[in-house]
């Protein structure tokens, strides 16, 4: 089955830029979505189709895709961004949704 | 505004069954695919099942195929998940989520989840 690989944790100082990667074989043709989940809350879609933002999501959140790696970038990080972040794709050959293992973002 | 409210969770013994419900409001339910996603305690998100907007297509994770069944009742604006032959590893918070209008399998809106605990 298809696998998405994320780093377990990323740490960043307030005001700096956080980058979270999501890797997968032959990922290039699959659009990637990103979710933010804070403790005790349901996930929230923050980026879809590799780099688009739903309404209400700050411009500080952006996404990109290059080769087999998708990246979520959060500019000017603040304490409110501390959360788990998950990437997700639709694996069409197997008709399955796949989530990455998640990355815990810590704001130092 | 879009709302999704899950119910039906609880404590159940291994091998038994449970039915989860997710009642939707704030959008034209019959136009959207619906999903179930679960999260075991302290673990990541795991997709469980998907039903297309018209009910013609359903998809399942390998871990639940043959044991879980997704269904929908558009008249009640509700999506269901029937959980049979439950195992301790099915213990999780179960979320329902709504797809985008074009069925791109992305989760635009989520409910708050319902906890299922499988234990003797």
mmCIF file of C-alpha atoms in Angstrom:
data_model
loop_
_atom_site.group_PDB
_atom_site.id
_atom_site.type_symbol
_atom_site.label_atom_id
_atom_site.label_comp_id
_atom_site.label_asym_id
_atom_site.label_seq_id
_atom_site.Cartn_x
_atom_site.Cartn_y
_atom_site.Cartn_z
ATOM 1 C CA UNK A 1 0.000 0.000 0.000
ATOM 2 C CA UNK A 2 1.035 3.602 -0.540
ATOM 3 C CA UNK A 3 3.001 5.260 2.268
ATOM 4 C CA UNK A 4 3.470 8.942 3.121
ATOM 5 C CA UNK A 5 6.460 9.747 5.324
ATOM 6 C CA UNK A 6 6.603 12.747 7.646
ATOM 7 C CA UNK A 7 9.189 13.691 10.274
ATOM 8 C CA UNK A 8 7.805 12.913 13.745
ATOM 9 C CA UNK A 9 8.642 16.340 15.093
ATOM 10 C CA UNK A 10 9.710 19.823 14.060
ATOM 11 C CA UNK A 11 10.708 22.631 16.409
ATOM 12 C CA UNK A 12 10.864 26.323 15.596
ATOM 13 C CA UNK A 13 11.261 29.590 17.471
ATOM 14 C CA UNK A 14 8.432 32.134 17.455
ATOM 15 C CA UNK A 15 8.550 34.395 14.415
ATOM 16 C CA UNK A 16 10.555 31.913 12.393
ATOM 17 C CA UNK A 17 9.483 29.671 9.524
ATOM 18 C CA UNK A 18 8.440 26.044 9.999
ATOM 19 C CA UNK A 19 8.695 23.541 7.160
ATOM 20 C CA UNK A 20 7.097 20.113 7.347
ATOM 21 C CA UNK A 21 7.759 17.576 4.617
ATOM 22 C CA UNK A 22 5.684 14.706 3.262
ATOM 23 C CA UNK A 23 7.381 12.151 1.068
ATOM 24 C CA UNK A 24 6.046 9.290 -0.993
ATOM 25 C CA UNK A 25 7.066 7.251 -4.032
ATOM 26 C CA UNK A 26 5.617 8.538 -7.287
ATOM 27 C CA UNK A 27 3.832 11.163 -5.279
ATOM 28 C CA UNK A 28 4.051 13.739 -8.022
ATOM 29 C CA UNK A 29 0.720 12.955 -9.615
ATOM 30 C CA UNK A 30 -1.162 12.972 -6.334
ATOM 31 C CA UNK A 31 -2.457 16.243 -4.901
ATOM 32 C CA UNK A 32 -1.604 16.665 -1.251
ATOM 33 C CA UNK A 33 -3.840 18.051 1.473
ATOM 34 C CA UNK A 34 -2.641 19.195 4.894
ATOM 35 C CA UNK A 35 -4.489 19.178 8.216
ATOM 36 C CA UNK A 36 -3.776 20.832 11.535
ATOM 37 C CA UNK A 37 -4.922 19.121 14.732
ATOM 38 C CA UNK A 38 -4.656 20.738 18.133
ATOM 39 C CA UNK A 39 -4.960 18.627 21.317
ATOM 40 C CA UNK A 40 -8.500 17.474 21.993
ATOM 41 C CA UNK A 41 -9.830 18.942 18.751
ATOM 42 C CA UNK A 42 -10.859 17.650 15.358
ATOM 43 C CA UNK A 43 -8.463 18.218 12.458
ATOM 44 C CA UNK A 44 -8.780 21.309 10.277
ATOM 45 C CA UNK A 45 -7.926 21.479 6.581
ATOM 46 C CA UNK A 46 -5.220 24.140 6.130
ATOM 47 C CA UNK A 47 -3.926 23.479 2.602
ATOM 48 C CA UNK A 48 -5.446 21.509 -0.272
ATOM 49 C CA UNK A 49 -4.334 20.554 -3.789
ATOM 50 C CA UNK A 50 -0.690 20.999 -2.818
ATOM 51 C CA UNK A 51 -0.857 24.752 -2.262
ATOM 52 C CA UNK A 52 -4.360 26.243 -2.018
ATOM 53 C CA UNK A 53 -5.806 27.585 1.217
ATOM 54 C CA UNK A 54 -9.418 27.219 2.366
ATOM 55 C CA UNK A 55 -11.153 30.427 3.300
ATOM 56 C CA UNK A 56 -10.257 31.547 6.800
ATOM 57 C CA UNK A 57 -6.787 30.013 6.807
ATOM 58 C CA UNK A 58 -4.062 32.669 7.242
ATOM 59 C CA UNK A 59 -1.729 33.417 4.345
ATOM 60 C CA UNK A 60 1.127 32.359 6.621
ATOM 61 C CA UNK A 61 0.239 28.792 5.677
ATOM 62 C CA UNK A 62 1.399 27.641 2.254
ATOM 63 C CA UNK A 63 2.167 24.418 0.481
ATOM 64 C CA UNK A 64 4.361 23.266 -2.358
ATOM 65 C CA UNK A 65 5.194 20.129 -4.261
ATOM 66 C CA UNK A 66 8.474 19.127 -5.844
ATOM 67 C CA UNK A 67 9.204 15.670 -7.138
ATOM 68 C CA UNK A 68 8.355 13.127 -4.485
ATOM 69 C CA UNK A 69 8.136 15.593 -1.600
ATOM 70 C CA UNK A 70 5.339 17.947 -0.603
ATOM 71 C CA UNK A 71 6.056 20.705 1.902
ATOM 72 C CA UNK A 72 3.880 22.682 4.303
ATOM 73 C CA UNK A 73 5.407 26.036 5.198
ATOM 74 C CA UNK A 74 4.235 28.178 8.096
ATOM 75 C CA UNK A 75 5.684 31.688 8.168
ATOM 76 C CA UNK A 76 5.995 33.828 11.287
ATOM 77 C CA UNK A 77 5.115 30.946 13.568
ATOM 78 C CA UNK A 78 3.399 31.732 16.852
ATOM 79 C CA UNK A 79 2.389 29.668 19.856
ATOM 80 C CA UNK A 80 -1.077 29.117 18.392
ATOM 81 C CA UNK A 81 0.426 27.094 15.551
ATOM 82 C CA UNK A 82 1.645 24.392 17.926
ATOM 83 C CA UNK A 83 -0.199 21.271 16.787
ATOM 84 C CA UNK A 84 0.068 17.993 14.914
ATOM 85 C CA UNK A 85 0.107 18.293 11.140
ATOM 86 C CA UNK A 86 -0.897 15.529 8.724
ATOM 87 C CA UNK A 87 -0.521 15.215 4.973
ATOM 88 C CA UNK A 88 -3.051 13.199 2.966
ATOM 89 C CA UNK A 89 -3.592 11.953 -0.569
ATOM 90 C CA UNK A 90 -6.051 9.854 -2.525
ATOM 91 C CA UNK A 91 -4.274 6.734 -3.766
ATOM 92 C CA UNK A 92 -6.361 6.156 -6.866
ATOM 93 C CA UNK A 93 -4.794 2.834 -8.002
ATOM 94 C CA UNK A 94 -5.867 1.282 -4.698
ATOM 95 C CA UNK A 95 -8.975 3.461 -4.172
ATOM 96 C CA UNK A 96 -7.825 4.420 -0.707
ATOM 97 C CA UNK A 97 -7.140 7.545 1.299
ATOM 98 C CA UNK A 98 -3.668 7.681 2.818
ATOM 99 C CA UNK A 99 -2.508 9.870 5.716
ATOM 100 C CA UNK A 100 1.056 10.558 6.688
ATOM 101 C CA UNK A 101 2.081 9.599 10.211
ATOM 102 C CA UNK A 102 1.866 13.186 11.419
ATOM 103 C CA UNK A 103 4.375 15.795 12.556
ATOM 104 C CA UNK A 104 4.278 17.453 15.947
ATOM 105 C CA UNK A 105 5.169 21.121 15.614
ATOM 106 C CA UNK A 106 6.656 22.594 18.759
ATOM 107 C CA UNK A 107 7.057 26.335 19.140
ATOM 108 C CA UNK A 108 10.055 26.911 21.383
ATOM 109 C CA UNK B 1 -22.840 26.783 8.773
ATOM 110 C CA UNK B 2 -21.720 23.225 8.180
ATOM 111 C CA UNK B 3 -22.147 20.952 11.169
ATOM 112 C CA UNK B 4 -21.421 17.261 11.586
ATOM 113 C CA UNK B 5 -22.460 15.542 14.801
ATOM 114 C CA UNK B 6 -21.392 11.975 15.518
ATOM 115 C CA UNK B 7 -23.081 9.642 17.963
ATOM 116 C CA UNK B 8 -23.243 5.971 18.859
ATOM 117 C CA UNK B 9 -19.861 5.433 20.450
ATOM 118 C CA UNK B 10 -19.350 3.605 23.705
ATOM 119 C CA UNK B 11 -17.741 0.619 25.380
ATOM 120 C CA UNK B 12 -18.266 -2.717 23.623
ATOM 121 C CA UNK B 13 -16.840 -6.187 24.070
ATOM 122 C CA UNK B 14 -14.579 -7.767 21.459
ATOM 123 C CA UNK B 15 -16.533 -9.514 18.740
ATOM 124 C CA UNK B 16 -19.619 -7.388 19.238
ATOM 125 C CA UNK B 17 -21.115 -4.744 16.931
ATOM 126 C CA UNK B 18 -21.850 -1.046 17.023
ATOM 127 C CA UNK B 19 -23.422 1.485 14.695
ATOM 128 C CA UNK B 20 -22.153 5.036 14.516
ATOM 129 C CA UNK B 21 -24.200 7.907 13.107
ATOM 130 C CA UNK B 22 -23.197 11.305 11.774
ATOM 131 C CA UNK B 23 -25.954 13.859 11.302
ATOM 132 C CA UNK B 24 -25.202 16.717 8.933
ATOM 133 C CA UNK B 25 -26.632 20.202 8.632
ATOM 134 C CA UNK B 26 -25.856 23.464 6.881
ATOM 135 C CA UNK B 27 -25.313 22.059 3.383
ATOM 136 C CA UNK B 28 -27.020 19.969 0.694
ATOM 137 C CA UNK B 29 -26.115 16.567 2.096
ATOM 138 C CA UNK B 30 -27.050 14.580 -1.021
ATOM 139 C CA UNK B 31 -24.437 16.446 -3.070
ATOM 140 C CA UNK B 32 -21.385 15.409 -1.046
ATOM 141 C CA UNK B 33 -19.307 12.339 -0.440
ATOM 142 C CA UNK B 34 -18.791 11.453 3.185
ATOM 143 C CA UNK B 35 -15.961 9.792 5.065
ATOM 144 C CA UNK B 36 -15.092 8.166 8.373
ATOM 145 C CA UNK B 37 -11.637 8.655 9.875
ATOM 146 C CA UNK B 38 -10.435 7.280 13.196
ATOM 147 C CA UNK B 39 -7.695 8.072 15.666
ATOM 148 C CA UNK B 40 -6.512 5.599 18.256
ATOM 149 C CA UNK B 41 -5.432 7.092 21.605
ATOM 150 C CA UNK B 42 -2.155 8.947 21.173
ATOM 151 C CA UNK B 43 -1.859 7.899 17.527
ATOM 152 C CA UNK B 44 -2.269 9.478 14.118
ATOM 153 C CA UNK B 45 -5.218 9.740 11.775
ATOM 154 C CA UNK B 46 -6.373 6.602 9.950
ATOM 155 C CA UNK B 47 -8.895 6.705 7.133
ATOM 156 C CA UNK B 48 -11.652 4.118 7.537
ATOM 157 C CA UNK B 49 -14.286 4.413 4.816
ATOM 158 C CA UNK B 50 -15.769 6.623 2.111
ATOM 159 C CA UNK B 51 -19.154 6.768 0.431
ATOM 160 C CA UNK B 52 -19.731 8.770 -2.742
ATOM 161 C CA UNK B 53 -22.410 11.458 -2.898
ATOM 162 C CA UNK B 54 -24.823 9.187 -4.777
ATOM 163 C CA UNK B 55 -24.154 6.074 -2.709
ATOM 164 C CA UNK B 56 -22.886 4.190 -5.754
ATOM 165 C CA UNK B 57 -19.298 3.850 -4.542
ATOM 166 C CA UNK B 58 -17.884 2.845 -1.206
ATOM 167 C CA UNK B 59 -14.270 2.320 -0.253
ATOM 168 C CA UNK B 60 -12.642 0.827 2.818
ATOM 169 C CA UNK B 61 -9.278 0.644 4.492
ATOM 170 C CA UNK B 62 -7.769 -2.836 4.388
ATOM 171 C CA UNK B 63 -7.864 -2.962 8.200
ATOM 172 C CA UNK B 64 -11.670 -2.818 8.287
ATOM 173 C CA UNK B 65 -12.703 -4.337 4.948
ATOM 174 C CA UNK B 66 -15.286 -7.052 5.456
ATOM 175 C CA UNK B 67 -16.058 -5.927 9.028
ATOM 176 C CA UNK B 68 -17.232 -2.317 8.675
ATOM 177 C CA UNK B 69 -19.967 -0.968 6.391
ATOM 178 C CA UNK B 70 -20.626 2.637 5.477
ATOM 179 C CA UNK B 71 -24.093 3.751 4.399
ATOM 180 C CA UNK B 72 -26.117 6.923 4.087
ATOM 181 C CA UNK B 73 -29.708 8.093 4.391
ATOM 182 C CA UNK B 74 -30.133 11.343 2.498
ATOM 183 C CA UNK B 75 -33.643 11.862 3.866
ATOM 184 C CA UNK B 76 -32.140 12.008 7.356
ATOM 185 C CA UNK B 77 -28.936 13.774 6.255
ATOM 186 C CA UNK B 78 -27.037 11.070 8.051
ATOM 187 C CA UNK B 79 -24.090 8.808 7.280
ATOM 188 C CA UNK B 80 -23.624 5.603 9.240
ATOM 189 C CA UNK B 81 -20.774 3.256 10.006
ATOM 190 C CA UNK B 82 -21.613 -0.268 11.052
ATOM 191 C CA UNK B 83 -18.765 -1.869 13.002
ATOM 192 C CA UNK B 84 -18.890 -5.655 13.238
ATOM 193 C CA UNK B 85 -16.504 -8.186 14.797
ATOM 194 C CA UNK B 86 -14.871 -5.456 16.822
ATOM 195 C CA UNK B 87 -11.310 -5.872 18.036
ATOM 196 C CA UNK B 88 -9.365 -4.056 20.752
ATOM 197 C CA UNK B 89 -7.316 -2.341 18.027
ATOM 198 C CA UNK B 90 -10.520 -0.685 16.766
ATOM 199 C CA UNK B 91 -10.531 1.452 19.912
ATOM 200 C CA UNK B 92 -10.409 5.040 18.675
ATOM 201 C CA UNK B 93 -12.204 8.325 18.265
ATOM 202 C CA UNK B 94 -14.227 8.047 15.077
ATOM 203 C CA UNK B 95 -14.715 11.224 13.070
ATOM 204 C CA UNK B 96 -17.013 11.788 10.146
ATOM 205 C CA UNK B 97 -15.910 14.280 7.517
ATOM 206 C CA UNK B 98 -17.371 15.863 4.427
ATOM 207 C CA UNK B 99 -15.651 15.784 1.051
ATOM 208 C CA UNK B 100 -15.389 18.759 -1.268
ATOM 209 C CA UNK B 101 -18.108 19.320 -3.893
ATOM 210 C CA UNK B 102 -16.157 17.538 -6.627
ATOM 211 C CA UNK B 103 -15.407 14.401 -4.662
ATOM 212 C CA UNK B 104 -11.654 14.964 -4.477
ATOM 213 C CA UNK B 105 -11.345 12.940 -1.279
ATOM 214 C CA UNK B 106 -10.274 15.799 0.917
ATOM 215 C CA UNK B 107 -11.862 16.463 4.287
ATOM 216 C CA UNK B 108 -13.247 19.978 4.286
ATOM 217 C CA UNK B 109 -15.322 19.699 7.448
ATOM 218 C CA UNK B 110 -15.071 17.374 10.435
ATOM 219 C CA UNK B 111 -17.294 16.450 13.321
ATOM 220 C CA UNK B 112 -16.032 16.386 16.893
ATOM 221 C CA UNK B 113 -15.819 12.611 16.982
ATOM 222 C CA UNK B 114 -17.287 9.761 19.004
ATOM 223 C CA UNK B 115 -15.170 7.423 21.123
ATOM 224 C CA UNK B 116 -15.381 3.680 20.627
ATOM 225 C CA UNK B 117 -13.696 1.504 23.255
ATOM 226 C CA UNK B 118 -13.415 -2.221 22.602
ATOM 227 C CA UNK B 119 -12.653 -4.017 25.816
ATOM 228 C CA UNK B 120 -13.782 -7.014 27.795
#
